[in-house]
Short mmCIF file of C-alpha atoms in Angstrom, two decimals:
data_model
loop_
_atom_site.label_atom_id
_atom_site.label_comp_id
_atom_site.label_asym_id
_atom_site.label_seq_id
_atom_site.Cartn_x
_atom_site.Cartn_y
_atom_site.Cartn_z
CA MET A 1 104.09 151.92 37.67
CA PHE A 2 102.81 155.51 38.25
CA GLY A 3 106.47 156.54 38.05
CA PHE A 4 107.36 154.91 41.37
CA TYR A 5 109.67 152.34 39.81
CA HIS A 6 110.95 151.19 36.42
CA LEU A 7 111.57 147.59 35.48
CA GLU A 8 114.75 147.63 33.39
CA LEU A 9 118.36 146.51 33.26
CA PRO A 10 120.92 148.49 35.29
CA LYS A 11 122.06 151.66 33.53
CA SER A 12 125.68 150.50 33.44
CA LEU A 13 124.76 147.26 31.69
CA GLN A 14 122.45 149.10 29.29
CA SER A 15 125.28 151.46 28.41
CA ARG A 16 127.68 148.59 27.69
CA LEU A 17 125.15 146.82 25.49
CA HIS A 18 124.39 150.07 23.67
CA ASN A 19 128.08 150.71 23.01
CA ALA A 20 128.56 147.12 21.84
CA SER A 21 125.65 147.43 19.43
CA ASP A 22 127.03 150.71 18.04
CA LYS A 23 130.25 148.94 17.05
CA HIS A 24 128.35 146.56 14.76
CA ARG A 25 126.22 149.07 12.88
CA ASP A 26 128.05 148.56 9.61
CA GLY A 27 125.03 147.90 7.38
CA SER A 28 125.68 144.16 7.09
CA TYR A 29 123.27 141.36 7.89
CA LEU A 30 125.57 140.25 10.70
CA GLY A 31 125.59 143.74 12.19
CA ALA A 32 121.81 143.97 12.03
CA GLY A 33 121.49 140.57 13.66
CA LEU A 34 123.87 141.43 16.48
CA MET A 35 122.14 144.75 17.04
CA GLY A 36 118.83 142.87 17.34
CA VAL A 37 120.34 140.49 19.90
CA PHE A 38 121.64 143.33 22.05
CA SER A 39 118.37 145.25 21.71
CA SER A 40 116.40 142.23 22.87
CA LEU A 41 118.51 142.11 26.03
CA ILE A 42 117.78 145.77 26.71
CA VAL A 43 114.00 145.50 26.25
CA GLY A 44 113.78 141.94 27.60
CA PRO A 45 111.78 142.79 30.74
CA CYS A 46 109.06 144.33 28.56
CA VAL A 47 108.30 141.02 26.87
CA ALA A 48 109.09 138.66 29.74
CA ALA A 49 105.44 138.20 30.78
CA PRO A 50 103.99 137.20 27.37
CA LEU A 51 107.07 135.10 26.64
CA ALA A 52 106.64 133.24 29.95
CA ALA A 53 102.99 132.57 29.10
CA ALA A 54 103.98 131.27 25.67
CA LEU A 55 106.64 128.99 27.16
CA MET A 56 104.14 127.60 29.68
CA TYR A 57 101.70 126.80 26.87
CA ILE A 58 104.42 125.17 24.80
CA GLY A 59 105.65 123.15 27.78
CA GLN A 60 102.16 121.81 28.45
CA SER A 61 101.64 120.83 24.81
CA GLY A 62 104.92 118.89 24.62
CA ASP A 63 105.07 119.52 20.85
CA VAL A 64 108.56 120.55 19.71
CA ILE A 65 107.43 121.65 16.24
CA LEU A 66 104.58 123.70 17.68
CA GLY A 67 106.92 125.27 20.22
CA GLY A 68 109.53 126.26 17.68
CA SER A 69 106.93 127.59 15.27
CA ALA A 70 105.13 129.55 17.99
CA LEU A 71 108.33 131.23 19.20
CA PHE A 72 109.35 132.02 15.60
CA VAL A 73 105.99 133.59 14.80
CA MET A 74 106.03 135.48 18.10
CA GLY A 75 109.49 136.88 17.36
CA PHE A 76 108.46 137.77 13.81
CA GLY A 77 105.35 139.53 15.06
CA MET A 78 107.38 141.52 17.57
CA GLY A 79 109.61 142.71 14.75
CA VAL A 80 106.84 143.81 12.39
CA PRO A 81 106.00 147.06 14.24
CA LEU A 82 109.68 147.99 14.24
CA LEU A 83 109.89 147.37 10.49
CA ILE A 84 106.83 149.55 9.87
CA ILE A 85 108.14 152.37 12.06
CA GLY A 86 111.57 152.14 10.46
CA ALA A 87 110.13 152.27 6.95
CA SER A 88 108.13 155.38 7.86
CA ALA A 89 111.33 157.30 8.65
CA GLY A 90 109.92 158.23 12.04
CA SER A 91 106.76 159.90 10.75
CA LEU A 92 104.57 157.38 12.62
CA LEU A 93 106.25 157.97 15.96
CA PRO A 94 104.17 160.16 18.29
CA LYS A 95 105.77 163.28 19.67
CA ALA A 96 106.91 163.18 23.28
CA GLY A 97 104.66 164.99 25.70
CA HIS A 98 102.20 164.78 28.57
CA TRP A 99 100.54 161.72 27.04
CA LEU A 100 103.58 159.61 28.01
CA ASN A 101 103.01 160.29 31.71
CA ALA A 102 99.28 159.69 31.26
CA SER A 103 99.97 156.33 29.64
CA LYS A 104 102.04 155.32 32.69
CA SER A 105 99.05 156.00 34.92
CA VAL A 106 96.66 154.10 32.65
CA PHE A 107 98.88 151.04 32.56
CA GLY A 108 99.43 151.33 36.31
CA VAL A 109 95.66 151.10 36.88
CA ILE A 110 95.50 148.12 34.51
CA MET A 111 98.27 146.39 36.46
CA LEU A 112 96.39 146.96 39.72
CA ALA A 113 93.23 145.56 38.13
CA VAL A 114 95.11 142.43 37.09
CA ALA A 115 96.50 142.12 40.62
CA ILE A 116 92.99 142.32 42.11
CA TRP A 117 91.76 139.75 39.59
CA MET A 118 94.55 137.37 40.64
CA LEU A 119 93.82 137.95 44.34
CA GLU A 120 90.27 136.66 43.77
CA ARG A 121 91.78 133.18 44.07
CA VAL A 122 92.89 133.66 47.67
CA LEU A 123 90.87 136.47 49.27
CA ALA A 124 87.22 136.66 50.28
CA ALA A 125 84.79 138.00 47.69
CA GLU A 126 83.82 140.93 49.95
CA ILE A 127 87.44 142.10 50.23
CA ILE A 128 87.90 141.84 46.46
CA MET A 129 84.73 143.86 45.90
CA PHE A 130 86.06 146.57 48.21
CA PHE A 131 89.32 146.67 46.22
CA TRP A 132 87.35 147.10 42.97
CA ALA A 133 85.47 150.01 44.50
CA ILE A 134 88.70 151.70 45.56
CA LEU A 135 90.22 151.10 42.12
CA CYS A 136 87.27 152.92 40.56
CA ILE A 137 87.01 155.80 43.03
CA ILE A 138 90.67 156.87 43.36
CA PRO A 139 91.41 157.13 39.60
CA ALA A 140 88.09 158.99 39.24
CA ILE A 141 89.34 161.64 41.67
CA TYR A 142 92.58 161.99 39.70
CA LEU A 143 90.46 162.43 36.56
CA ARG A 144 88.92 165.51 38.25
CA ALA A 145 85.52 163.93 38.68
CA LEU A 146 84.86 166.13 41.74
CA ASP A 147 86.46 169.33 40.42
CA PRO A 148 84.54 172.10 38.63
CA LEU A 149 85.31 172.18 34.93
CA PRO A 150 86.10 175.63 33.46
CA SER A 151 84.41 176.39 30.16
CA ILE A 152 87.79 177.05 28.56
CA ASP A 153 88.94 173.45 29.03
CA SER A 154 89.51 171.40 25.91
CA GLY A 155 87.27 168.63 24.69
CA TRP A 156 89.77 166.03 25.86
CA HIS A 157 89.61 167.34 29.43
CA LYS A 158 85.83 167.14 29.33
CA LEU A 159 86.00 163.60 27.99
CA TRP A 160 88.33 162.42 30.75
CA LYS A 161 86.21 164.15 33.38
CA GLY A 162 83.22 162.23 32.02
CA VAL A 163 85.15 158.98 32.34
CA GLY A 164 86.03 159.94 35.90
CA VAL A 165 82.40 160.65 36.78
CA VAL A 166 81.36 157.23 35.43
CA LEU A 167 84.13 155.50 37.40
CA LEU A 168 83.20 157.39 40.57
CA ALA A 169 79.53 156.49 40.22
CA TYR A 170 80.32 152.84 39.59
CA GLY A 171 82.72 152.71 42.53
CA LEU A 172 80.03 154.12 44.81
CA LEU A 173 77.52 151.58 43.48
CA ILE A 174 79.97 148.80 44.33
CA LEU A 175 80.28 150.14 47.88
CA VAL A 176 76.48 150.25 48.20
CA GLY A 177 76.22 146.68 46.96
CA LEU A 178 78.98 145.60 49.33
CA SER A 179 77.22 147.16 52.31
CA ALA A 180 74.06 145.27 51.30
CA GLY A 181 75.90 141.95 51.33
CA ASN A 182 76.45 141.57 47.59
CA SER A 183 79.77 140.15 46.42
CA ASN A 184 79.54 140.50 42.64
CA PRO A 185 81.19 143.72 41.36
CA LEU A 186 79.61 143.24 37.92
CA GLN A 187 76.12 143.30 39.47
CA PRO A 188 76.57 145.40 42.62
CA LEU A 189 72.88 146.19 43.09
CA LYS A 190 71.51 142.77 42.24
CA GLY A 191 68.66 141.84 44.56
CA LEU A 192 68.31 145.32 46.12
CA SER A 193 65.29 146.48 44.17
CA MET A 194 61.79 145.64 45.31
CA GLY A 195 60.46 142.58 43.56
CA ALA A 196 63.94 141.27 42.87
CA THR A 197 64.34 139.64 46.27
CA ALA A 198 62.65 136.44 45.17
CA ASN A 199 64.82 136.22 42.07
CA ALA A 200 67.95 136.88 44.12
CA GLN A 201 67.02 134.10 46.49
CA ALA A 202 66.18 131.79 43.59
CA GLU A 203 69.51 132.39 41.87
CA THR A 204 71.70 130.86 44.55
CA SER A 205 73.85 127.79 44.17
CA PRO A 206 72.16 124.47 44.92
CA ALA A 207 72.92 122.79 48.23
CA PHE A 208 75.90 120.45 47.88
CA LYS A 209 76.89 117.80 50.38
CA LYS A 210 80.62 118.02 51.08
CA ILE A 211 82.79 114.95 50.72
CA ALA A 212 86.44 114.83 51.77
CA SER A 213 87.77 111.46 50.61
CA LEU A 214 87.39 108.73 48.04
CA ALA A 215 85.92 106.35 50.62
CA GLU A 216 83.30 108.91 51.58
CA LEU A 217 82.44 109.42 47.92
CA LYS A 218 81.88 105.69 47.40
CA GLN A 219 79.57 105.56 50.41
CA GLU A 220 77.47 108.45 49.10
CA ILE A 221 77.27 106.89 45.63
CA GLN A 222 76.09 103.58 47.10
CA ARG A 223 73.47 105.36 49.19
CA ALA A 224 72.20 107.31 46.17
CA ASN A 225 72.13 104.21 43.94
CA ALA A 226 70.06 102.39 46.56
CA ASN A 227 67.50 105.19 46.24
CA GLY A 228 67.60 105.05 42.44
CA GLN A 229 69.38 108.39 42.03
CA TRP A 230 72.29 109.58 39.94
CA VAL A 231 75.17 111.45 41.58
CA MET A 232 76.84 114.68 40.46
CA LEU A 233 80.30 115.39 41.90
CA ASP A 234 81.62 118.94 41.69
CA PHE A 235 85.35 119.58 42.23
CA TYR A 236 85.70 123.07 43.72
CA ALA A 237 88.39 125.36 45.17
CA ASP A 238 88.24 128.87 46.60
CA TRP A 239 91.09 129.99 44.33
CA CYS A 240 89.40 128.60 41.20
CA ILE A 241 87.84 131.44 39.19
CA SER A 242 86.01 129.10 36.80
CA CYS A 243 84.47 127.31 39.80
CA LYS A 244 82.99 130.58 41.01
CA GLU A 245 81.74 131.34 37.50
CA MET A 246 79.99 127.97 37.41
CA GLU A 247 78.32 128.74 40.73
CA ALA A 248 77.31 132.29 39.80
CA TYR A 249 76.22 131.88 36.18
CA THR A 250 75.31 128.21 35.70
CA LEU A 251 74.45 126.22 38.82
CA SER A 252 72.52 129.11 40.38
CA LYS A 253 70.03 129.35 37.51
CA PRO A 254 66.52 128.24 38.53
CA GLU A 255 66.15 126.02 35.45
CA VAL A 256 69.44 124.26 36.24
CA LYS A 257 68.46 123.74 39.90
CA GLN A 258 65.15 122.29 38.78
CA ALA A 259 66.89 119.89 36.38
CA LEU A 260 69.20 118.72 39.20
CA ALA A 261 66.37 118.24 41.70
CA ASN A 262 66.43 114.42 41.47
CA ILE A 263 70.22 114.12 41.44
CA VAL A 264 72.36 113.79 44.57
CA LEU A 265 74.77 116.73 44.58
CA LEU A 266 78.22 116.20 46.08
CA GLN A 267 81.13 118.60 46.23
CA ALA A 268 84.81 117.96 46.82
CA ASP A 269 86.54 121.09 48.12
CA VAL A 270 90.22 120.78 47.12
CA THR A 271 91.19 124.31 48.14
CA LYS A 272 93.92 123.17 50.55
CA ASN A 273 95.29 120.58 48.08
CA THR A 274 95.94 118.04 50.84
CA SER A 275 97.09 114.48 50.23
CA THR A 276 93.44 113.36 50.44
CA ASP A 277 92.48 115.97 47.86
CA LYS A 278 95.27 114.81 45.56
CA GLU A 279 94.17 111.20 45.95
CA LEU A 280 90.62 112.12 45.02
CA LEU A 281 91.75 114.05 41.94
CA LYS A 282 94.12 111.30 40.88
CA ALA A 283 91.36 108.68 41.12
CA PHE A 284 89.59 110.43 38.24
CA ASN A 285 92.70 111.55 36.32
CA LEU A 286 92.10 115.21 37.11
CA VAL A 287 94.78 117.86 37.45
CA GLY A 288 92.54 120.21 39.39
CA PRO A 289 89.19 122.00 39.46
CA PRO A 290 86.82 122.88 37.96
CA ALA A 291 85.37 119.51 37.01
CA ILE A 292 81.90 117.98 37.24
CA LEU A 293 81.36 114.21 37.09
CA PHE A 294 78.14 112.21 36.84
CA PHE A 295 77.70 108.69 38.21
CA ARG A 296 75.10 106.22 36.92
CA LEU A 297 72.85 103.92 38.95
CA ASP A 298 75.51 101.21 38.78
CA GLY A 299 78.00 103.49 40.55
CA GLN A 300 80.20 104.05 37.49
CA GLU A 301 80.99 107.42 35.97
CA GLN A 302 79.19 108.44 32.78
CA GLY A 303 82.34 109.57 30.97
CA ASP A 304 80.67 111.44 28.11
CA LEU A 305 78.99 113.77 30.62
CA ARG A 306 82.23 114.86 32.29
CA ILE A 307 82.59 118.64 32.34
CA ILE A 308 86.02 120.29 32.53
CA GLY A 309 86.17 124.05 32.93
CA TYR A 310 83.39 126.60 32.74
CA GLN A 311 80.16 125.78 30.90
CA ASP A 312 77.17 128.07 30.48
CA ALA A 313 73.68 127.11 31.64
CA GLU A 314 72.32 126.35 28.16
CA THR A 315 75.14 123.94 27.31
CA PHE A 316 74.95 122.36 30.76
CA LEU A 317 71.22 121.75 30.45
CA GLY A 318 71.73 120.20 27.01
CA GLN A 319 73.60 117.30 28.61
CA LEU A 320 71.15 116.53 31.41
CA PRO A 321 68.47 114.82 29.24
CA LYS A 322 71.00 112.00 28.81
CA ILE A 323 70.56 111.14 32.50
#
């Protein structure tokens, strides 16, 4: 990443594998197969991440036929570009040059963006927003956003300077939004303009009453039923990205809050994943958040209204008339 380190096998082992593959380049099917095996060991780290994701998906499905077919198709797909390049006799291969170093920087920024996205599960929203601002501003400086551009520069240099200016401006907007108390990098200035204050206040998550155990949940359901009210239980965790999406884009909508006005809103925060949290999840056959459950006036869950994962406001509102 940025040339600081390279993820690859040790040079000595690469050399041995390369020499072993050279010995079997005799034009036979066996030689081609062995050369492919050795090559896969050399480039293995490059495909480890997508392969791990595929294995996780296959393991969760528990389907042997699906797993074998998926790995076969994945391997076949990985080989297609090599077949195309080989058939072109090298004419499709780009010439080595400065673009190789530039590509390292681009992928380095992408890796940092993925790291920030993953840190959203454990760090405060304000810290994450600051990281996004830095990730926009620093690459913008390297793209010469602040440097004067000579008239003799090529069109590509002008294009990348334009990209840098856009990144710099957006990074500064994120910092302005952060200083104003905003925590959404996609809408850094939301609520800052005059006349938008009321809308910003309206689009906040509804007030949930926290519950910490199954016994506490039953008490709240009984109390709500006695008042003739349904109950909505929201399973939430700070590290759950979909939970935050539900809060920001669904539950905060004024029309959704109005539809939930006569429903008792409870929330189970399972961020710490304690034994009590696990017991509460297990009681409803849930692996984890996000999940929203609705309970009728008889205290039983309305199973067809159960929501697993993110759901937009329109779809969410479509279910509420059933209550």
